[in-house]
């Protein structure tokens, strides 16, 4: 099993299913590092050194340690209701959302919803949005009128790894990138 598989498994545990290794997250999404290593290493190659490498080198900076590295959490992407102390920020005038063509008719009728996650994930640039969309088949990119949304009172957050998050995006703030 590759380190990438291990990282994916850690992401599953820290965002969605800590119970698969019998651990819990606290209200801020933190897991105990020793418990995580003990649980994950039953099925995957993992020790403290490799965990530190995965956290440091993750291409999307998905994870953070606390100061003394006794706790670890995912920076965003959760489906379980934890408060990762997201920073509320005024967004740029436009943001982007990449999705799959199969979701277009539903999005065009009810807007963007978070589905299984806590937030709708938005990108600051088109290239990232295309990559996110490709995970769902033929990619489609929406332009979000985030400036107008913010002026209308919608809240935006930016996770420590630079992903933009908001609760939902109504249809009137959406247009499809040609
Ligand atoms: C779609 C990855 C039908 C939405 C990425 C998306 C991201 C609707 C899918 C992060 C809809 C949910 C999140 C509606 C939204 N009707 N479909 N009304 N509203 N959708 O995976 O944004 O590698 O939960 O467009 O890079 O694709 O995991 O969200 O296609 O940052 O770190 O429902 O996950 O990061 O899919 O991706 P997801 P996402 P990681």
CSV table of C-alpha atoms and ligand atoms in Angstrom, one decimal:
chain,number,residue,atom,x,y,z
A,1,UNK,CA,0.0,0.0,0.0
A,2,UNK,CA,1.4,3.4,-1.0
A,3,UNK,CA,1.7,6.5,1.2
A,4,UNK,CA,-1.0,8.1,-0.9
A,5,UNK,CA,-3.4,5.3,0.1
A,6,UNK,CA,-2.4,6.0,3.7
A,7,UNK,CA,-3.1,9.7,3.2
A,8,UNK,CA,-6.5,9.0,1.7
A,9,UNK,CA,-7.3,6.7,4.7
A,10,UNK,CA,-6.3,9.5,7.1
A,11,UNK,CA,-8.5,11.9,5.2
A,12,UNK,CA,-11.4,9.5,5.5
A,13,UNK,CA,-10.8,9.2,9.3
A,14,UNK,CA,-10.3,12.9,10.0
A,15,UNK,CA,-13.1,14.2,7.8
A,16,UNK,CA,-15.8,11.5,7.7
A,17,UNK,CA,-15.4,8.3,9.7
A,18,UNK,CA,-13.1,8.3,12.8
A,19,UNK,CA,-15.1,5.3,14.0
A,20,UNK,CA,-13.4,3.1,11.4
A,21,UNK,CA,-10.4,3.0,13.7
A,22,UNK,CA,-12.4,3.4,16.9
A,23,UNK,CA,-11.4,7.0,17.7
A,24,UNK,CA,-13.4,10.2,18.1
A,25,UNK,CA,-12.7,13.8,17.1
A,26,UNK,CA,-13.2,16.7,19.6
A,27,UNK,CA,-15.6,19.6,18.8
A,28,UNK,CA,-12.8,21.3,16.8
A,29,UNK,CA,-12.0,18.3,14.7
A,30,UNK,CA,-8.9,17.3,16.6
A,31,UNK,CA,-7.8,13.6,16.9
A,32,UNK,CA,-5.1,12.3,19.2
A,33,UNK,CA,-2.0,11.7,17.1
A,34,UNK,CA,-0.9,8.5,19.0
A,35,UNK,CA,-4.4,7.0,18.7
A,36,UNK,CA,-4.5,7.9,15.0
A,37,UNK,CA,-1.1,6.2,14.4
A,38,UNK,CA,-2.1,3.1,16.4
A,39,UNK,CA,-5.4,2.8,14.6
A,40,UNK,CA,-4.1,3.4,11.0
A,41,UNK,CA,-1.0,1.3,11.4
A,42,UNK,CA,-3.1,-1.8,11.9
A,43,UNK,CA,-3.8,-1.8,8.2
A,44,UNK,CA,-1.4,0.7,6.6
A,45,UNK,CA,2.2,1.6,7.0
A,46,UNK,CA,2.4,4.6,9.4
A,47,UNK,CA,4.6,5.9,12.1
A,48,UNK,CA,5.1,9.3,13.5
A,49,UNK,CA,7.9,10.2,11.1
A,50,UNK,CA,5.8,9.2,8.1
A,51,UNK,CA,2.7,11.1,9.4
A,52,UNK,CA,4.8,14.3,9.8
A,53,UNK,CA,6.0,13.8,6.2
A,54,UNK,CA,2.5,13.3,4.9
A,55,UNK,CA,1.3,16.4,6.7
A,56,UNK,CA,4.2,18.5,5.5
A,57,UNK,CA,4.2,17.4,1.9
A,58,UNK,CA,0.5,17.0,1.2
A,59,UNK,CA,-0.1,18.8,-2.1
A,60,UNK,CA,-3.3,20.4,-0.8
A,61,UNK,CA,-2.1,20.9,2.8
A,62,UNK,CA,-5.1,18.9,4.0
A,63,UNK,CA,-3.9,18.4,7.6
A,64,UNK,CA,-2.6,20.5,10.5
A,65,UNK,CA,-1.0,19.5,13.8
A,66,UNK,CA,-1.6,21.5,17.0
A,67,UNK,CA,1.5,23.3,18.5
A,68,UNK,CA,3.0,20.4,20.3
A,69,UNK,CA,2.0,17.9,17.7
A,70,UNK,CA,-0.1,15.8,20.0
A,71,UNK,CA,-3.3,16.5,18.0
A,72,UNK,CA,-4.1,16.5,14.3
A,73,UNK,CA,-7.1,17.6,12.2
A,74,UNK,CA,-8.2,18.0,8.6
A,75,UNK,CA,-8.3,21.7,7.6
A,76,UNK,CA,-11.5,21.4,5.6
A,77,UNK,CA,-13.8,18.9,3.8
A,78,UNK,CA,-15.6,17.4,6.8
A,79,UNK,CA,-18.9,15.7,6.7
A,80,UNK,CA,-19.1,15.4,10.5
A,81,UNK,CA,-20.1,18.5,12.3
A,82,UNK,CA,-16.9,19.9,13.8
A,83,UNK,CA,-15.9,23.6,14.2
A,84,UNK,CA,-12.4,23.9,12.7
A,85,UNK,CA,-12.4,27.6,13.6
A,86,UNK,CA,-12.6,28.8,10.1
A,87,UNK,CA,-11.7,32.4,9.4
A,88,UNK,CA,-14.5,34.5,8.0
A,89,UNK,CA,-13.2,36.6,5.1
A,90,UNK,CA,-14.6,39.0,2.6
A,91,UNK,CA,-14.3,37.1,-0.7
A,92,UNK,CA,-12.9,38.4,-4.0
A,93,UNK,CA,-15.5,39.6,-6.5
A,94,UNK,CA,-15.7,36.2,-8.2
A,95,UNK,CA,-14.9,32.6,-7.1
A,96,UNK,CA,-15.3,29.4,-9.1
A,97,UNK,CA,-16.8,26.0,-8.5
A,98,UNK,CA,-15.9,23.0,-10.5
A,99,UNK,CA,-18.4,20.2,-10.8
A,100,UNK,CA,-19.4,17.4,-13.2
A,101,UNK,CA,-21.8,17.8,-16.1
A,102,UNK,CA,-24.2,15.2,-14.6
A,103,UNK,CA,-25.0,17.7,-11.8
A,104,UNK,CA,-25.7,20.7,-14.0
A,105,UNK,CA,-29.5,20.4,-14.3
A,106,UNK,CA,-29.9,20.0,-10.6
A,107,UNK,CA,-27.5,22.9,-9.8
A,108,UNK,CA,-29.3,25.1,-12.3
A,109,UNK,CA,-32.6,24.5,-10.6
A,110,UNK,CA,-31.6,24.7,-6.9
A,111,UNK,CA,-28.1,26.2,-6.8
A,112,UNK,CA,-25.1,24.8,-5.0
A,113,UNK,CA,-25.6,22.8,-1.9
A,114,UNK,CA,-23.0,21.2,0.4
A,115,UNK,CA,-24.5,17.7,0.0
A,116,UNK,CA,-22.6,15.4,2.4
A,117,UNK,CA,-20.1,18.1,3.4
A,118,UNK,CA,-20.5,21.0,5.8
A,119,UNK,CA,-19.8,23.6,3.1
A,120,UNK,CA,-19.8,24.2,-0.6
A,121,UNK,CA,-16.2,24.3,-1.7
A,122,UNK,CA,-15.1,27.1,-4.0
A,123,UNK,CA,-11.8,27.9,-5.7
A,124,UNK,CA,-10.0,31.2,-6.3
A,125,UNK,CA,-8.9,30.2,-9.8
A,126,UNK,CA,-10.3,28.4,-12.8
A,127,UNK,CA,-7.6,25.8,-13.1
A,128,UNK,CA,-8.2,24.5,-9.6
A,129,UNK,CA,-12.0,24.4,-10.3
A,130,UNK,CA,-11.4,22.4,-13.4
A,131,UNK,CA,-9.4,19.8,-11.4
A,132,UNK,CA,-12.1,19.6,-8.8
A,133,UNK,CA,-14.7,19.2,-11.5
A,134,UNK,CA,-12.8,16.4,-13.2
A,135,UNK,CA,-13.3,14.2,-10.1
A,136,UNK,CA,-16.9,14.0,-11.1
A,137,UNK,CA,-16.6,13.3,-14.8
A,138,UNK,CA,-16.7,15.9,-17.6
A,139,UNK,CA,-15.9,19.1,-15.8
A,140,UNK,CA,-18.1,22.2,-15.8
A,141,UNK,CA,-17.0,25.4,-14.1
A,142,UNK,CA,-19.4,27.9,-12.5
A,143,UNK,CA,-18.6,31.5,-11.8
A,144,UNK,CA,-19.9,32.6,-8.4
A,145,UNK,CA,-20.8,36.3,-7.9
A,146,UNK,CA,-19.2,36.2,-4.5
A,147,UNK,CA,-18.9,40.0,-4.3
A,148,UNK,CA,-22.7,40.4,-4.6
A,149,UNK,CA,-23.3,37.5,-2.3
A,150,UNK,CA,-21.1,39.0,0.4
A,151,UNK,CA,-22.8,42.4,-0.1
A,152,UNK,CA,-26.1,40.6,0.4
A,153,UNK,CA,-24.9,39.2,3.7
A,154,UNK,CA,-23.7,35.7,2.8
A,155,UNK,CA,-20.7,34.5,4.8
A,156,UNK,CA,-17.5,33.2,3.3
A,157,UNK,CA,-14.7,31.4,5.0
A,158,UNK,CA,-11.2,30.5,3.9
A,159,UNK,CA,-9.6,27.4,5.3
A,160,UNK,CA,-6.0,27.5,6.3
A,161,UNK,CA,-5.1,25.7,3.0
A,162,UNK,CA,-6.8,28.4,0.9
A,163,UNK,CA,-10.1,26.7,0.0
A,164,UNK,CA,-13.1,29.0,0.0
A,165,UNK,CA,-16.2,27.8,1.8
A,166,UNK,CA,-19.8,29.0,2.0
A,167,UNK,CA,-23.0,27.3,3.1
A,168,UNK,CA,-24.8,27.4,-0.2
A,169,UNK,CA,-25.0,29.4,-3.4
A,170,UNK,CA,-28.5,30.3,-4.8
A,171,UNK,CA,-29.0,30.1,-8.6
A,172,UNK,CA,-29.1,33.9,-9.0
A,173,UNK,CA,-25.4,34.2,-8.1
A,174,UNK,CA,-24.3,31.5,-10.5
A,175,UNK,CA,-23.3,31.5,-14.2
A,176,UNK,CA,-21.6,28.9,-16.2
A,177,UNK,CA,-18.1,29.5,-17.6
A,178,UNK,CA,-18.3,29.3,-21.4
B,1,LIG,C1,-22.3,18.9,-6.5
B,1,LIG,C2,-11.6,17.8,-2.9
B,1,LIG,C3,-26.5,18.3,-7.6
B,1,LIG,C4,-21.0,19.7,-6.4
B,1,LIG,C5,-11.8,18.9,-3.8
B,1,LIG,C6,-20.0,18.6,-6.3
B,1,LIG,C7,-12.5,20.0,-3.1
B,1,LIG,C8,-24.7,19.4,-6.6
B,1,LIG,C9,-20.7,17.5,-5.6
B,1,LIG,C10,-13.3,19.2,-2.1
B,1,LIG,C11,-25.6,20.4,-6.2
B,1,LIG,C12,-20.2,17.2,-4.2
B,1,LIG,C13,-14.7,19.3,-2.3
B,1,LIG,C14,-26.9,20.3,-6.5
B,1,LIG,C15,-23.6,20.9,-5.5
B,1,LIG,N1,-27.3,19.2,-7.3
B,1,LIG,N2,-25.2,18.3,-7.3
B,1,LIG,N3,-27.8,21.2,-6.2
B,1,LIG,N4,-24.9,21.3,-5.5
B,1,LIG,N5,-23.5,19.7,-6.2
B,1,LIG,O1,-16.8,15.9,-3.4
B,1,LIG,O2,-16.8,20.5,-4.3
B,1,LIG,O3,-9.0,16.1,-2.5
B,1,LIG,O4,-18.6,16.7,-1.8
B,1,LIG,O5,-20.9,20.5,-7.5
B,1,LIG,O6,-10.5,19.4,-4.3
B,1,LIG,O7,-16.4,18.3,-5.6
B,1,LIG,O8,-10.8,15.7,-1.0
B,1,LIG,O9,-17.4,18.4,-3.3
B,1,LIG,O10,-19.6,18.2,-7.6
B,1,LIG,O11,-11.7,21.0,-2.5
B,1,LIG,O12,-9.0,17.3,-0.3
B,1,LIG,O13,-22.1,17.9,-5.5
B,1,LIG,O14,-12.8,17.9,-2.1
B,1,LIG,O15,-10.6,17.9,-2.0
B,1,LIG,O16,-19.0,16.6,-4.3
B,1,LIG,O17,-15.0,18.8,-3.6
B,1,LIG,P1,-17.9,16.8,-3.1
B,1,LIG,P2,-16.4,19.0,-4.3
B,1,LIG,P3,-9.8,16.7,-1.4
